[in-house]
Every structure is written in structure tokens, then in C-alpha cells.
Amino acid sequence: SPRKICKLFYIACLSPFDCPHKLRQVEGDDKVSIQSYRVHSTITSRLANTMIQSKVVNKAKHAQSLVFDVQIPKGAFIHNFTMNVNGITFTSSIREKSAARQQYAQARARGKAAGIVRSSALDMENFKAELNVPGGTKVQFEIHYQEVIQRKLGTYEHVIPLQPGRLAKQLEVDVRIIEPQGLRYVNVPNSLGDHFAGITTLSKGEKKAHVSFKPTVAQQRKCPTCSATAVDGNFVVAYDVRREAKAGELEIFNGYFIHYFAPDNLDPLPKNILFVIDVSGSMWGLKMKQTVEAMKTILGDLRPDDLFSIIDFNHNVRNWRDDLVAATPSQMEDAKKYIQGIHPNGGTNINEALLRAIFILKEASRLGMLDPNSVSMIILVSDGDPTVGELKLTTIQKNVKQNIPDDVSLFSLGIGFDVDYDFLERLAHENHGTAQRIFGNQETSSQMKKFYNKVSTPLLKNVEFNYPRESVSDVTQNSFHNYFGGSEIVVAGKVDSSNVQHLQSVITATAANAGLVLETLEDVEGLDDFLKKEEHADPKFTEKLWAYLTINQLLAERWGEMPRAPWHWSTLNLIDNDPHFIIHLEKSQENICFNIDSEPGKILNLISDPDSGVAVNGQVIGAKRHENKKLSTYFGKIGFYFKNKGLKVEISTETITLKDGSYSTSLSWSDTGTILFDASARLLVSVKKDRKVTITMDTEMSFLVLLHRVWKKHPVNVDFLGIYLPPTNQFSSSVHGLIGQFMPEPEVRIYNERPGQEPEKPEATMEVKGHKLTVTSGMQKDYRGDRVFGTKVHCWFVHNSGKGFVDGHYKDYLVPHLYSFLKNP
């Protein structure tokens, strides 16, 4: 898919450009103005071609650095960028990343207009470009992208993110719709707010429509005297096409066909639905409140012939009912009361919860409780990663896949900004379902209800299209698990033009329920002739459409899977809080802990592996004041140096900085996104908003850094970082450092456990590295699952900054810089 490969490309221009959906200036804000901002979109048979053009002037006498943001709807792809600088037009070119960066740096050093486009969002929804604009320069940016409009809840919605960032002397949105099948309705909801009520104009014919939005500068202002723009949101055009009872539309053009299938005149099938709800501690507060409100509404929308039940889980799994029950008023009322009484706490055991849901559905089927024509589904609602039970994501996926019946669909709702959405999406797609991210805010409830509405009316199950072999080839997909009301199935393929007449009369669609055979499609619409009559038609429409239909598959075959890091380790080494070191010994299955009481500003080496060229260091910060005559210290900055690749990553409590030689770029803790920082080295850096950063170097090394935020006005505590390392990291035999020295696991023997000075803290003797040490039994915290309270981890504590367990003295691990190796490990 595009999100798996988009980071492999860096796009540079001969005099580069970018895509200015939103303009943000680094300096001299009052010296840059937008002369015009135009969005033109033409939708032809559900394929939208969109152009965004912005004309910007730098009125300052000196060059200024600008950052332009462009938002592209998920599923769209960009096919053209251009930039016009003072009347000279430059087109984009795809370059290898290091060459693109070098070209950009050289142009900027000469004071030229220069920019580089790079993606910083995993799902391709946001692109940013840095631009150096000389004084007095006029720049026109232009981007073209395409997307296939999806039908949801009976409507096609064309969404245009409209965020110019400032007032524009001329602002225009122009949308033209051309649908050969005919338009049933066109609607432009007031999505930008009441401020713009009455400005949009709409004209509609039988097969064409035109939407225009042209606010004046005065109308753009937030208030009559404001200098800020009120244009900030999505401009939405909604429509649907006319359909006959046969519910299908087949279009043939230029050697290809596309088949739209959306029957609405069928009765909904009964549902067997299990709601699996995460009630771990991280769901506490607004997220749980909104989830409860949404579930109460959803339960009220169940039909009398539906069967349902509820599973809620944290570290334990609970059933509201042991079996599926009918959606009677009394059962629904009991279910609402049960949901209302949930109090989030504890960890997250996703694996057991899903297996329990699957077991309930399988038992109900075995006992003959389910209608043969019903549709069974599981809806998982979760906001986090598994922290209890099975933690390995691939194992959870395997367990679900092996146990779930073929006729059961799994849908995933990821709540919040820091959810592992990729994992939930894979779970759903592997099991005949879909996933959706639900942002944890005031709109959580309405977002959940909207998603449920998309899957609440199953009309067909196991739909299969039968195309004649002699006239159709290379069909993208011809079988679909379930079809829901208000959606649409789209099939595309190649067609032999000599056999088109045969194709017209033999296409059928069959469905498993009741052995239904849908009406044969008889009328084939020739799109080529229709498009030739349209002045706004794109002459390359057909090849672009086919490119869209096949681009995901072609790119996947070429580039393969992106490296995936094993972020969820059941055993690991970690440093968190004061800073507390926890070393896991795999052979003896023991955890050994020690503290390092260094001074603020000092830099400690954690890993030094000159043979592999990897160094990891942490800079110490102190609390705001002493408590009980002790100053607590933490890691405030962590540096990763991959010397053999020439790459550095610096993580502080403020930003994440990526460095490659003289080139540097920064990521923010306030965003969620992933960037492949170096395609050849396959260095993948992923940020989850205000939560964690994960770093993967190829498939050999992985690191996880957690961010701990405190109340800004806290009298003592400060923001700090924790670092987690899996023991599977492939370092050389020469690796050393406070953590690295334990990668080749030392022989440890713990014996003679006895009462300690405090009854709850027994002591024992530990033999390690020729030393006999007295160690104390205690608990430390793993904060991966619960960043506030943590998960308790038993360990044997080594006193005096790990003396005897750590080679030498902890001061031997002080280094001068954040990217230094140990001189004499």
C-alpha cells in the first residue's frame, strides 16, 4: 500500500517547489502574502482529479525560509508537482534521497529558491516542504493528485482539505462533477462553519454539476478587524448517482472495464455481533465516557432479529453474558447498565479477549443458535498496545487468524492519537473487516456511531462476480465477504474489445445467502464517447484510472514490505525514571536492577559497539529541587549514532532531530507519523504523539524511547525520557556500555535468600563476574503499558550504583558528547 513505500522516495525539483495547502513562515511573517489560492477538482465517473495552486510573494528584501504543508486525502496519489519562480517554471523529478538533499543544500547555499518535498506522515495524509525564497520573489506552487471517491452510507463524499494558512487576495474552489449514469442529488454541507453560509453556489444538470466557492478577503477574515483567516477545514461535496433495480453499472473504455455494484433494494440480514471493549487504565476519562455514550446509542439501534453480547477486558476478560442473546428491549437495557458501570483500570489483554469472542461465536454456531443467512462480526474497540498476556503482535494476529471462522468479520476501532493503528488495521484486513482510527476527543462518540452505521446493515454475504473468461482478464478482485448497505463494490480489469458484446449479457453476481442471483447486467456504458463530449474531460483519464487501480500492487511487488520493529517485547532491558536500570537475564529468568546517581549535564554511555558502529548515550537532567537531601536525576536527552551509516538521532523532551552529515530535520512530539530517514540503511523512525519514539535500523536493531510529561508547574518533577531495548538486538561481541555489556549475558547465581532489614524486602547473595554481592528483592516499573503508574517488575537490586555488577565504576561510562564511543571499555 502507499503508506508502506511512500517514505522510500524523496522528491526534489530542479528548482524545487511544494504543495501549499497551508503556508507557515519561519521568520518575517508580515512580509509574505498569498496573491491567489485556487483548488480545481473534476470528478468523472467517481475518479477525482484535483489541482491546488497557490501564488505567493516574499515582499521582504532578504531570503526567507518557509514551510508549506499539503494535506492529501488518504488513498489519493500525487502525479504532478510544478513550481514557477519569477516566471520560470520548474517541474519535479524523483531523485535518490541523498542526491535530493545535496541538491537542495547547494541551491540554498547559493541563496536560490530551493525546496525539498518529503513525507512525514505514515498514511500519506500530510506532506511538508521546506522552501528558501529570495527577497522580492514571486512563487507559484501547483500540485495535482487523484483519488477514487468511495461510497459510504449511500453517498459519495469528495473532501478537499482547505487550509491556506492566511488571507488570500483571491481564493477559489471549483468542483465539476460528470457522471454518465446520471446524478440523483448533489449537496454541499456547511462543513467550514456558519461563517461561510450562503457563499457557495451549486448548479446541477442531469449528468453534470458545478460547485463554486469564492469568498472575498473580507469574508475570509475571522472578524471584521482580524488579520487571520477563518478558512481552515474541509470543503465537502456529497452526491449520489442514479441506479436502476439491477444495481450494477459497467463501463468499458480504452481496453479496460470498471464495474460498480451497489444494490440498495434488499432487506438487511440478521447480525450476530460481539462488542469487545478495552477498559484498561489508559481508557480512563473522556475516552471511556465517550465510548459508553456511543455504545448506549449503538445498542439501541440493534434490530429485533440480531443477536449480541459484550466482552470487556483489561488484564482480565469478562463476559456480560456467556452466550449471544436476542436484542430485546430488556436485554439492551441490561447491556446499557453494564456498560455504564465500567471503571477503567489495569493492563490490556487483547489476545485473550479476541479468542474469547471467537469462542462464543463458534459455540453459538455449533449449537445451531445462528440463522444460516445471518452475518457474524466482532467489533474491537481499543486505545492501546497489548501489555498483558501475549504481547507479540504477529502471534496475536496468527492466533486470531487460526481460530476465527471464515464467515466471521473482525472490525477494529482504534481510540486516541497514540493507538497502534497499524496492528489493528492488519487484524481487521486479515479477517474480512475494516479498521478506523477514532480520535479521542469530544467527537469520539459521533465517530464511533458513524463507523457502526457503515457496518450495521449487511445486505449480502459472500458475493462473487462471474465474468466470461473469453472477454475479461486481470480482474482486480471478484469475490467479497460481506456487502453493507450504503457502500459500493468496485471491480476492474482488462477486456478484449472484440468480445464486448458477449460481455454485455453474461455477467452475474451471486451471493451465499438464500442462493441469491442478482439480475444480469445488460447495458454497458461506453465512457470513451461520453468523455469526448466533455470539455473538462482529461484525455489521459483512462490510463490514470488504471494506474490508480494497479499502483498499490505494482509498488508492493517492487519494494516489498517495510521493516517492522518488534516493539512489544515480553523481555527487555530498560532505563526509566530516576534513572533505574533493569537488566533482564534470559538464561536465569531474573531481572537485576541498579540506579545511577550522576550529576545533571553529565552524559552516560549506554551502548558502545565500535565494530557495529553504534553508540547510544543519555544526558542527565535534575529535578527542580532536592527532596530529603537528594536530587533525583533522569535522562532528558538520548542520542543514537549509527557511525557506519553516518546517521544520528537525537531525542529530547522537546523534539526528535534526525541528522545525516550537514543535513538535519526535526519531528515534533505533537504529531503522530513515521519517516524512513534513510532508504539504503532502512532507518525507520516512528513517533506516537506525546508518547513514544521507535527506531529500527534495518531489521537488526530496535529501540523504544518513552516520553514522560509532568504538570508544567510541578514544584519538583521535570519531563524525562525512558529507553527500552530488546535483547534480540544484533550487536557485535565487543559491545559495551552500561547496558551493552550485558548483551552477552553474564553468568549469575542468586542463592541464600533471607529476611532483609525490612520484612517486605528479602535479601540474597548474588555471584557475578567473580564478585559476591548482597542484593535486595524489590519492585521497579515498566512504563510501556501505563505511563502514569507503570507495571511492576520484580528485580534484585544491586546497591552503590551497580558496583560489582557493572564493570568498573559508573564514572568510567561518562563521555564528552552525545554521540561518543567509550574510549577504553
Tab-separated table of N, CA, C and O in Angstrom, residues 437-531:
chain	number	residue	atom	x	y	z
A	437	ARG	N	-9.533	4.760	12.650
A	437	ARG	CA	-8.995	5.464	13.814
A	437	ARG	C	-10.048	6.431	14.335
A	437	ARG	O	-10.606	7.220	13.579
A	438	ILE	N	-10.318	6.365	15.614
A	438	ILE	CA	-11.265	7.261	16.265
A	438	ILE	C	-10.467	8.149	17.210
A	438	ILE	O	-9.881	7.669	18.177
A	439	PHE	N	-10.402	9.427	16.914
A	439	PHE	CA	-9.591	10.326	17.727
A	439	PHE	C	-10.281	10.604	19.059
A	439	PHE	O	-11.470	10.907	19.111
A	440	GLY	N	-9.498	10.478	20.132
A	440	GLY	CA	-10.050	10.597	21.477
A	440	GLY	C	-10.311	12.030	21.870
A	440	GLY	O	-9.502	12.651	22.548
A	441	ASN	N	-11.442	12.557	21.451
A	441	ASN	CA	-11.791	13.932	21.812
A	441	ASN	C	-13.296	14.016	22.001
A	441	ASN	O	-13.978	13.005	22.172
A	442	GLN	N	-13.828	15.208	21.948
A	442	GLN	CA	-15.254	15.393	22.174
A	442	GLN	C	-16.113	14.712	21.113
A	442	GLN	O	-17.293	14.486	21.314
A	443	GLU	N	-15.513	14.407	19.945
A	443	GLU	CA	-16.268	13.808	18.851
A	443	GLU	C	-16.161	12.293	18.819
A	443	GLU	O	-16.611	11.664	17.872
A	444	THR	N	-15.537	11.691	19.836
A	444	THR	CA	-15.347	10.244	19.830
A	444	THR	C	-16.665	9.507	19.653
A	444	THR	O	-16.780	8.572	18.862
A	445	SER	N	-17.662	9.914	20.407
A	445	SER	CA	-18.960	9.230	20.364
A	445	SER	C	-19.562	9.247	18.965
A	445	SER	O	-19.985	8.209	18.444
A	446	SER	N	-19.594	10.414	18.319
A	446	SER	CA	-20.200	10.508	16.984
A	446	SER	C	-19.376	9.756	15.950
A	446	SER	O	-19.929	9.163	15.015
A	447	GLN	N	-18.042	9.749	16.105
A	447	GLN	CA	-17.192	8.998	15.176
A	447	GLN	C	-17.472	7.502	15.280
A	447	GLN	O	-17.538	6.798	14.264
A	448	MET	N	-17.616	6.997	16.507
A	448	MET	CA	-17.903	5.574	16.698
A	448	MET	C	-19.251	5.199	16.101
A	448	MET	O	-19.398	4.164	15.443
A	449	LYS	N	-20.248	6.039	16.330
A	449	LYS	CA	-21.583	5.748	15.806
A	449	LYS	C	-21.588	5.779	14.280
A	449	LYS	O	-22.249	4.964	13.626
A	450	LYS	N	-20.832	6.705	13.691
A	450	LYS	CA	-20.770	6.789	12.234
A	450	LYS	C	-20.131	5.535	11.656
A	450	LYS	O	-20.587	5.002	10.643
A	451	PHE	N	-19.062	5.046	12.313
A	451	PHE	CA	-18.437	3.816	11.836
A	451	PHE	C	-19.396	2.634	11.948
A	451	PHE	O	-19.512	1.820	11.029
A	452	TYR	N	-20.094	2.549	13.078
A	452	TYR	CA	-21.030	1.442	13.256
A	452	TYR	C	-22.114	1.469	12.188
A	452	TYR	O	-22.528	0.419	11.674
A	453	ASN	N	-22.577	2.645	11.831
A	453	ASN	CA	-23.622	2.742	10.806
A	453	ASN	C	-23.178	2.153	9.478
A	453	ASN	O	-24.001	1.661	8.699
A	454	LYS	N	-21.864	2.189	9.204
A	454	LYS	CA	-21.358	1.649	7.946
A	454	LYS	C	-21.440	0.119	7.897
A	454	LYS	O	-21.497	-0.460	6.811
A	455	VAL	N	-21.430	-0.528	9.056
A	455	VAL	CA	-21.404	-1.998	9.073
A	455	VAL	C	-22.650	-2.593	9.723
A	455	VAL	O	-22.703	-3.798	9.971
A	456	SER	N	-23.639	-1.781	9.993
A	456	SER	CA	-24.812	-2.254	10.738
A	456	SER	C	-25.913	-2.826	9.846
A	456	SER	O	-26.886	-3.377	10.354
A	457	THR	N	-25.767	-2.670	8.518
A	457	THR	CA	-26.812	-3.165	7.621
A	457	THR	C	-26.217	-4.085	6.562
A	457	THR	O	-26.115	-3.714	5.384
A	458	PRO	N	-25.810	-5.306	6.949
A	458	PRO	CA	-25.322	-6.248	5.939
A	458	PRO	C	-26.469	-6.694	5.026
A	458	PRO	O	-27.528	-7.108	5.503
A	459	LEU	N	-26.265	-6.583	3.712
A	459	LEU	CA	-27.298	-6.960	2.745
A	459	LEU	C	-26.976	-8.265	2.043
A	459	LEU	O	-27.880	-9.019	1.672
A	460	LEU	N	-25.686	-8.531	1.820
A	460	LEU	CA	-25.270	-9.744	1.127
A	460	LEU	C	-24.052	-10.323	1.819
A	460	LEU	O	-23.241	-9.585	2.388
A	461	LYS	N	-23.894	-11.636	1.742
A	461	LYS	CA	-22.695	-12.272	2.274
A	461	LYS	C	-22.083	-13.149	1.183
A	461	LYS	O	-22.782	-13.779	0.395
A	462	ASN	N	-20.759	-13.134	1.129
A	462	ASN	CA	-20.002	-13.925	0.154
A	462	ASN	C	-20.479	-13.665	-1.274
A	462	ASN	O	-20.978	-14.546	-1.968
A	463	VAL	N	-20.293	-12.407	-1.706
A	463	VAL	CA	-20.673	-12.013	-3.063
A	463	VAL	C	-19.572	-12.435	-4.028
A	463	VAL	O	-18.389	-12.240	-3.764
A	464	GLU	N	-19.960	-13.018	-5.158
A	464	GLU	CA	-18.978	-13.439	-6.163
A	464	GLU	C	-19.446	-13.008	-7.544
A	464	GLU	O	-20.604	-13.220	-7.924
A	465	PHE	N	-18.540	-12.384	-8.294
A	465	PHE	CA	-18.837	-11.939	-9.650
A	465	PHE	C	-18.289	-12.951	-10.649
A	465	PHE	O	-17.175	-13.455	-10.490
A	466	ASN	N	-19.091	-13.222	-11.652
A	466	ASN	CA	-18.716	-14.195	-12.673
A	466	ASN	C	-18.552	-13.482	-14.010
A	466	ASN	O	-19.528	-13.063	-14.627
A	467	TYR	N	-17.300	-13.332	-14.448
A	467	TYR	CA	-17.001	-12.669	-15.707
A	467	TYR	C	-16.577	-13.726	-16.735
A	467	TYR	O	-15.864	-14.682	-16.397
A	468	PRO	N	-16.993	-13.573	-17.997
A	468	PRO	CA	-16.611	-14.548	-19.027
A	468	PRO	C	-15.107	-14.514	-19.291
A	468	PRO	O	-14.525	-13.457	-19.527
A	469	ARG	N	-14.491	-15.675	-19.234
A	469	ARG	CA	-13.041	-15.754	-19.410
A	469	ARG	C	-12.589	-15.277	-20.784
A	469	ARG	O	-11.503	-14.727	-20.945
A	470	GLU	N	-13.443	-15.508	-21.777
A	470	GLU	CA	-13.027	-15.161	-23.136
A	470	GLU	C	-13.019	-13.666	-23.408
A	470	GLU	O	-12.481	-13.208	-24.413
A	471	SER	N	-13.619	-12.868	-22.507
A	471	SER	CA	-13.669	-11.427	-22.774
A	471	SER	C	-13.066	-10.574	-21.671
A	471	SER	O	-12.866	-9.383	-21.868
A	472	VAL	N	-12.750	-11.135	-20.505
A	472	VAL	CA	-12.221	-10.362	-19.379
A	472	VAL	C	-10.988	-11.061	-18.816
A	472	VAL	O	-10.969	-12.294	-18.695
A	473	SER	N	-9.966	-10.274	-18.481
A	473	SER	CA	-8.764	-10.830	-17.860
A	473	SER	C	-8.237	-9.856	-16.821
A	473	SER	O	-8.627	-8.685	-16.786
A	474	ASP	N	-7.335	-10.329	-15.990
A	474	ASP	CA	-6.677	-9.491	-14.975
A	474	ASP	C	-7.670	-8.753	-14.092
A	474	ASP	O	-7.546	-7.560	-13.831
A	475	VAL	N	-8.692	-9.457	-13.608
A	475	VAL	CA	-9.672	-8.836	-12.716
A	475	VAL	C	-9.008	-8.573	-11.363
A	475	VAL	O	-8.326	-9.442	-10.812
A	476	THR	N	-9.203	-7.359	-10.825
A	476	THR	CA	-8.565	-6.994	-9.560
A	476	THR	C	-9.045	-7.876	-8.409
A	476	THR	O	-8.267	-8.301	-7.569
A	477	GLN	N	-10.334	-8.145	-8.353
A	477	GLN	CA	-10.909	-8.974	-7.296
A	477	GLN	C	-12.334	-9.306	-7.702
A	477	GLN	O	-13.052	-8.455	-8.215
A	478	ASN	N	-12.740	-10.547	-7.499
A	478	ASN	CA	-14.101	-10.896	-7.926
A	478	ASN	C	-14.940	-11.546	-6.842
A	478	ASN	O	-16.034	-12.034	-7.107
A	479	SER	N	-14.451	-11.571	-5.607
A	479	SER	CA	-15.268	-12.084	-4.506
A	479	SER	C	-15.110	-11.174	-3.301
A	479	SER	O	-14.022	-10.659	-3.034
A	480	PHE	N	-16.218	-10.982	-2.594
A	480	PHE	CA	-16.242	-10.064	-1.457
A	480	PHE	C	-17.006	-10.724	-0.318
A	480	PHE	O	-18.058	-11.323	-0.521
A	481	HIS	N	-16.475	-10.582	0.885
A	481	HIS	CA	-17.018	-11.314	2.032
A	481	HIS	C	-18.431	-10.849	2.376
A	481	HIS	O	-19.362	-11.643	2.358
A	482	ASN	N	-18.571	-9.583	2.698
A	482	ASN	CA	-19.880	-9.029	3.043
A	482	ASN	C	-20.093	-7.718	2.289
A	482	ASN	O	-19.151	-6.985	2.013
A	483	TYR	N	-21.345	-7.442	1.985
A	483	TYR	CA	-21.696	-6.156	1.384
A	483	TYR	C	-22.679	-5.453	2.303
A	483	TYR	O	-23.684	-6.026	2.725
A	484	PHE	N	-22.383	-4.194	2.625
A	484	PHE	CA	-23.194	-3.420	3.554
A	484	PHE	C	-23.939	-2.320	2.822
A	484	PHE	O	-23.431	-1.728	1.863
A	485	GLY	N	-25.146	-2.049	3.256
A	485	GLY	CA	-25.957	-1.010	2.646
A	485	GLY	C	-25.277	0.350	2.683
A	485	GLY	O	-24.654	0.713	3.675
A	486	GLY	N	-25.414	1.084	1.591
A	486	GLY	CA	-24.831	2.414	1.511
A	486	GLY	C	-23.407	2.435	1.018
A	486	GLY	O	-22.837	3.501	0.809
A	487	SER	N	-22.792	1.260	0.811
A	487	SER	CA	-21.428	1.213	0.310
A	487	SER	C	-21.444	0.817	-1.163
A	487	SER	O	-22.480	0.899	-1.830
A	488	GLU	N	-20.309	0.394	-1.685
A	488	GLU	CA	-20.230	0.045	-3.090
A	488	GLU	C	-19.065	-0.908	-3.303
A	488	GLU	O	-18.022	-0.787	-2.656
A	489	ILE	N	-19.266	-1.879	-4.182
A	489	ILE	CA	-18.189	-2.776	-4.597
A	489	ILE	C	-17.708	-2.316	-5.969
A	489	ILE	O	-18.510	-2.048	-6.855
A	490	VAL	N	-16.384	-2.188	-6.114
A	490	VAL	CA	-15.802	-1.767	-7.386
A	490	VAL	C	-14.841	-2.855	-7.857
A	490	VAL	O	-13.925	-3.239	-7.128
A	491	VAL	N	-15.068	-3.347	-9.084
A	491	VAL	CA	-14.203	-4.346	-9.702
A	491	VAL	C	-13.687	-3.770	-11.012
A	491	VAL	O	-14.429	-3.116	-11.739
A	492	ALA	N	-12.420	-4.005	-11.310
A	492	ALA	CA	-11.848	-3.511	-12.557
A	492	ALA	C	-11.013	-4.613	-13.202
A	492	ALA	O	-10.589	-5.561	-12.548
A	493	GLY	N	-10.792	-4.480	-14.505
A	493	GLY	CA	-9.985	-5.459	-15.217
A	493	GLY	C	-9.800	-5.066	-16.658
A	493	GLY	O	-10.262	-4.017	-17.111
A	494	LYS	N	-9.098	-5.924	-17.398
A	494	LYS	CA	-8.901	-5.721	-18.820
A	494	LYS	C	-9.993	-6.448	-19.584
A	494	LYS	O	-10.513	-7.464	-19.148
A	495	VAL	N	-10.330	-5.905	-20.751
A	495	VAL	CA	-11.380	-6.510	-21.561
A	495	VAL	C	-10.901	-6.615	-23.002
A	495	VAL	O	-10.216	-5.727	-23.515
A	496	ASP	N	-11.254	-7.726	-23.641
A	496	ASP	CA	-10.973	-7.921	-25.062
A	496	ASP	C	-12.064	-7.223	-25.857
A	496	ASP	O	-13.218	-7.645	-25.846
A	497	SER	N	-11.698	-6.141	-26.555
A	497	SER	CA	-12.712	-5.332	-27.232
A	497	SER	C	-13.483	-6.101	-28.280
A	497	SER	O	-14.625	-5.770	-28.600
A	498	SER	N	-12.902	-7.181	-28.812
A	498	SER	CA	-13.617	-7.955	-29.827
A	498	SER	C	-14.759	-8.768	-29.243
A	498	SER	O	-15.614	-9.269	-29.975
A	499	ASN	N	-14.768	-8.921	-27.906
A	499	ASN	CA	-15.808	-9.732	-27.265
A	499	ASN	C	-16.684	-8.909	-26.333
A	499	ASN	O	-17.284	-9.442	-25.403
A	500	VAL	N	-16.748	-7.603	-26.549
A	500	VAL	CA	-17.540	-6.742	-25.674
A	500	VAL	C	-19.005	-7.145	-25.692
A	500	VAL	O	-19.682	-7.174	-24.655
A	501	GLN	N	-19.543	-7.482	-26.855
A	501	GLN	CA	-20.955	-7.841	-26.946
A	501	GLN	C	-21.247	-9.074	-26.106
A	501	GLN	O	-22.296	-9.183	-25.473
A	502	HIS	N	-20.319	-10.019	-26.074
A	502	HIS	CA	-20.525	-11.207	-25.240
A	502	HIS	C	-20.534	-10.823	-23.764
A	502	HIS	O	-21.307	-11.352	-22.975
A	503	LEU	N	-19.694	-9.858	-23.422
A	503	LEU	CA	-19.599	-9.418	-22.020
A	503	LEU	C	-20.905	-8.812	-21.531
A	503	LEU	O	-21.268	-8.948	-20.368
A	504	GLN	N	-21.650	-8.173	-22.411
A	504	GLN	CA	-22.843	-7.435	-22.001
A	504	GLN	C	-23.917	-8.319	-21.398
A	504	GLN	O	-24.721	-7.867	-20.603
A	505	SER	N	-23.972	-9.564	-21.774
A	505	SER	CA	-25.152	-10.352	-21.404
A	505	SER	C	-24.885	-11.469	-20.411
A	505	SER	O	-25.813	-12.197	-20.056
A	506	VAL	N	-23.659	-11.643	-19.960
A	506	VAL	CA	-23.405	-12.834	-19.143
A	506	VAL	C	-22.839	-12.550	-17.753
A	506	VAL	O	-22.551	-13.481	-17.027
A	507	ILE	N	-22.661	-11.298	-17.368
A	507	ILE	CA	-22.127	-11.026	-16.028
A	507	ILE	C	-23.226	-11.237	-14.985
A	507	ILE	O	-24.313	-10.690	-15.091
A	508	THR	N	-22.943	-12.027	-13.980
A	508	THR	CA	-23.878	-12.223	-12.870
A	508	THR	C	-23.118	-12.047	-11.566
A	508	THR	O	-21.899	-12.192	-11.496
A	509	ALA	N	-23.857	-11.734	-10.546
A	509	ALA	CA	-23.290	-11.662	-9.202
A	509	ALA	C	-24.105	-12.579	-8.314
A	509	ALA	O	-25.323	-12.457	-8.248
A	510	THR	N	-23.462	-13.522	-7.669
A	510	THR	CA	-24.159	-14.447	-6.783
A	510	THR	C	-23.770	-14.163	-5.344
A	510	THR	O	-22.686	-13.642	-5.059
A	511	ALA	N	-24.679	-14.499	-4.434
A	511	ALA	CA	-24.418	-14.312	-3.012
A	511	ALA	C	-24.839	-15.561	-2.265
A	511	ALA	O	-25.783	-16.254	-2.666
A	512	ALA	N	-24.125	-15.868	-1.177
A	512	ALA	CA	-24.374	-17.109	-0.452
A	512	ALA	C	-25.747	-17.129	0.208
A	512	ALA	O	-26.383	-18.178	0.282
A	513	ASN	N	-26.217	-15.990	0.699
A	513	ASN	CA	-27.476	-16.015	1.429
A	513	ASN	C	-28.643	-16.286	0.486
A	513	ASN	O	-28.843	-15.610	-0.511
A	514	ALA	N	-29.398	-17.312	0.785
A	514	ALA	CA	-30.596	-17.715	0.037
A	514	ALA	C	-30.280	-18.051	-1.416
A	514	ALA	O	-31.174	-18.099	-2.254
A	515	GLY	N	-28.992	-18.317	-1.719
A	515	GLY	CA	-28.637	-18.656	-3.087
A	515	GLY	C	-29.037	-17.566	-4.065
A	515	GLY	O	-29.390	-17.829	-5.216
A	516	LEU	N	-28.965	-16.327	-3.639
A	516	LEU	CA	-29.455	-15.217	-4.439
A	516	LEU	C	-28.622	-15.025	-5.695
A	516	LEU	O	-27.394	-15.027	-5.662
A	517	VAL	N	-29.269	-14.849	-6.832
A	517	VAL	CA	-28.603	-14.490	-8.078
A	517	VAL	C	-29.135	-13.126	-8.498
A	517	VAL	O	-30.329	-12.970	-8.769
A	518	LEU	N	-28.261	-12.152	-8.524
A	518	LEU	CA	-28.696	-10.806	-8.863
A	518	LEU	C	-28.859	-10.652	-10.367
A	518	LEU	O	-28.240	-11.359	-11.150
A	519	GLU	N	-29.679	-9.704	-10.750
A	519	GLU	CA	-30.067	-9.539	-12.151
A	519	GLU	C	-28.864	-9.306	-13.048
A	519	GLU	O	-27.923	-8.605	-12.709
A	520	THR	N	-28.880	-9.917	-14.222
A	520	THR	CA	-27.807	-9.772	-15.193
A	520	THR	C	-27.676	-8.322	-15.635
A	520	THR	O	-28.657	-7.625	-15.855
A	521	LEU	N	-26.439	-7.891	-15.779
A	521	LEU	CA	-26.185	-6.545	-16.281
A	521	LEU	C	-26.217	-6.581	-17.803
A	521	LEU	O	-25.481	-7.329	-18.431
A	522	GLU	N	-27.060	-5.775	-18.422
A	522	GLU	CA	-27.236	-5.846	-19.864
A	522	GLU	C	-26.732	-4.623	-20.606
A	522	GLU	O	-26.330	-4.715	-21.764
A	523	ASP	N	-26.759	-3.456	-19.986
A	523	ASP	CA	-26.398	-2.219	-20.685
A	523	ASP	C	-25.006	-1.775	-20.274
A	523	ASP	O	-24.754	-1.489	-19.115
A	524	VAL	N	-24.110	-1.737	-21.233
A	524	VAL	CA	-22.746	-1.308	-20.975
A	524	VAL	C	-22.585	0.126	-21.464
A	524	VAL	O	-22.850	0.434	-22.619
A	525	GLU	N	-22.173	1.003	-20.571
A	525	GLU	CA	-21.985	2.414	-20.923
A	525	GLU	C	-20.593	2.600	-21.506
A	525	GLU	O	-19.596	2.256	-20.884
A	526	GLY	N	-20.492	3.107	-22.745
A	526	GLY	CA	-19.201	3.395	-23.351
A	526	GLY	C	-18.709	4.743	-22.868
A	526	GLY	O	-19.201	5.788	-23.300
A	527	LEU	N	-17.735	4.753	-21.969
A	527	LEU	CA	-17.291	6.001	-21.353
A	527	LEU	C	-16.471	6.853	-22.320
A	527	LEU	O	-16.481	8.078	-22.238
A	528	ASP	N	-15.752	6.212	-23.235
A	528	ASP	CA	-14.904	6.978	-24.155
A	528	ASP	C	-15.694	8.032	-24.919
A	528	ASP	O	-15.321	9.201	-24.979
A	529	ASP	N	-16.814	7.614	-25.525
A	529	ASP	CA	-17.603	8.553	-26.321
A	529	ASP	C	-18.154	9.672	-25.461
A	529	ASP	O	-18.219	10.836	-25.877
A	530	PHE	N	-18.554	9.331	-24.248
A	530	PHE	CA	-19.108	10.341	-23.348
A	530	PHE	C	-18.046	11.384	-22.990
A	530	PHE	O	-18.299	12.580	-23.006
A	531	LEU	N	-16.844	10.910	-22.689
A	531	LEU	CA	-15.799	11.836	-22.267
A	531	LEU	C	-15.385	12.782	-23.387
A	531	LEU	O	-15.035	13.933	-23.142
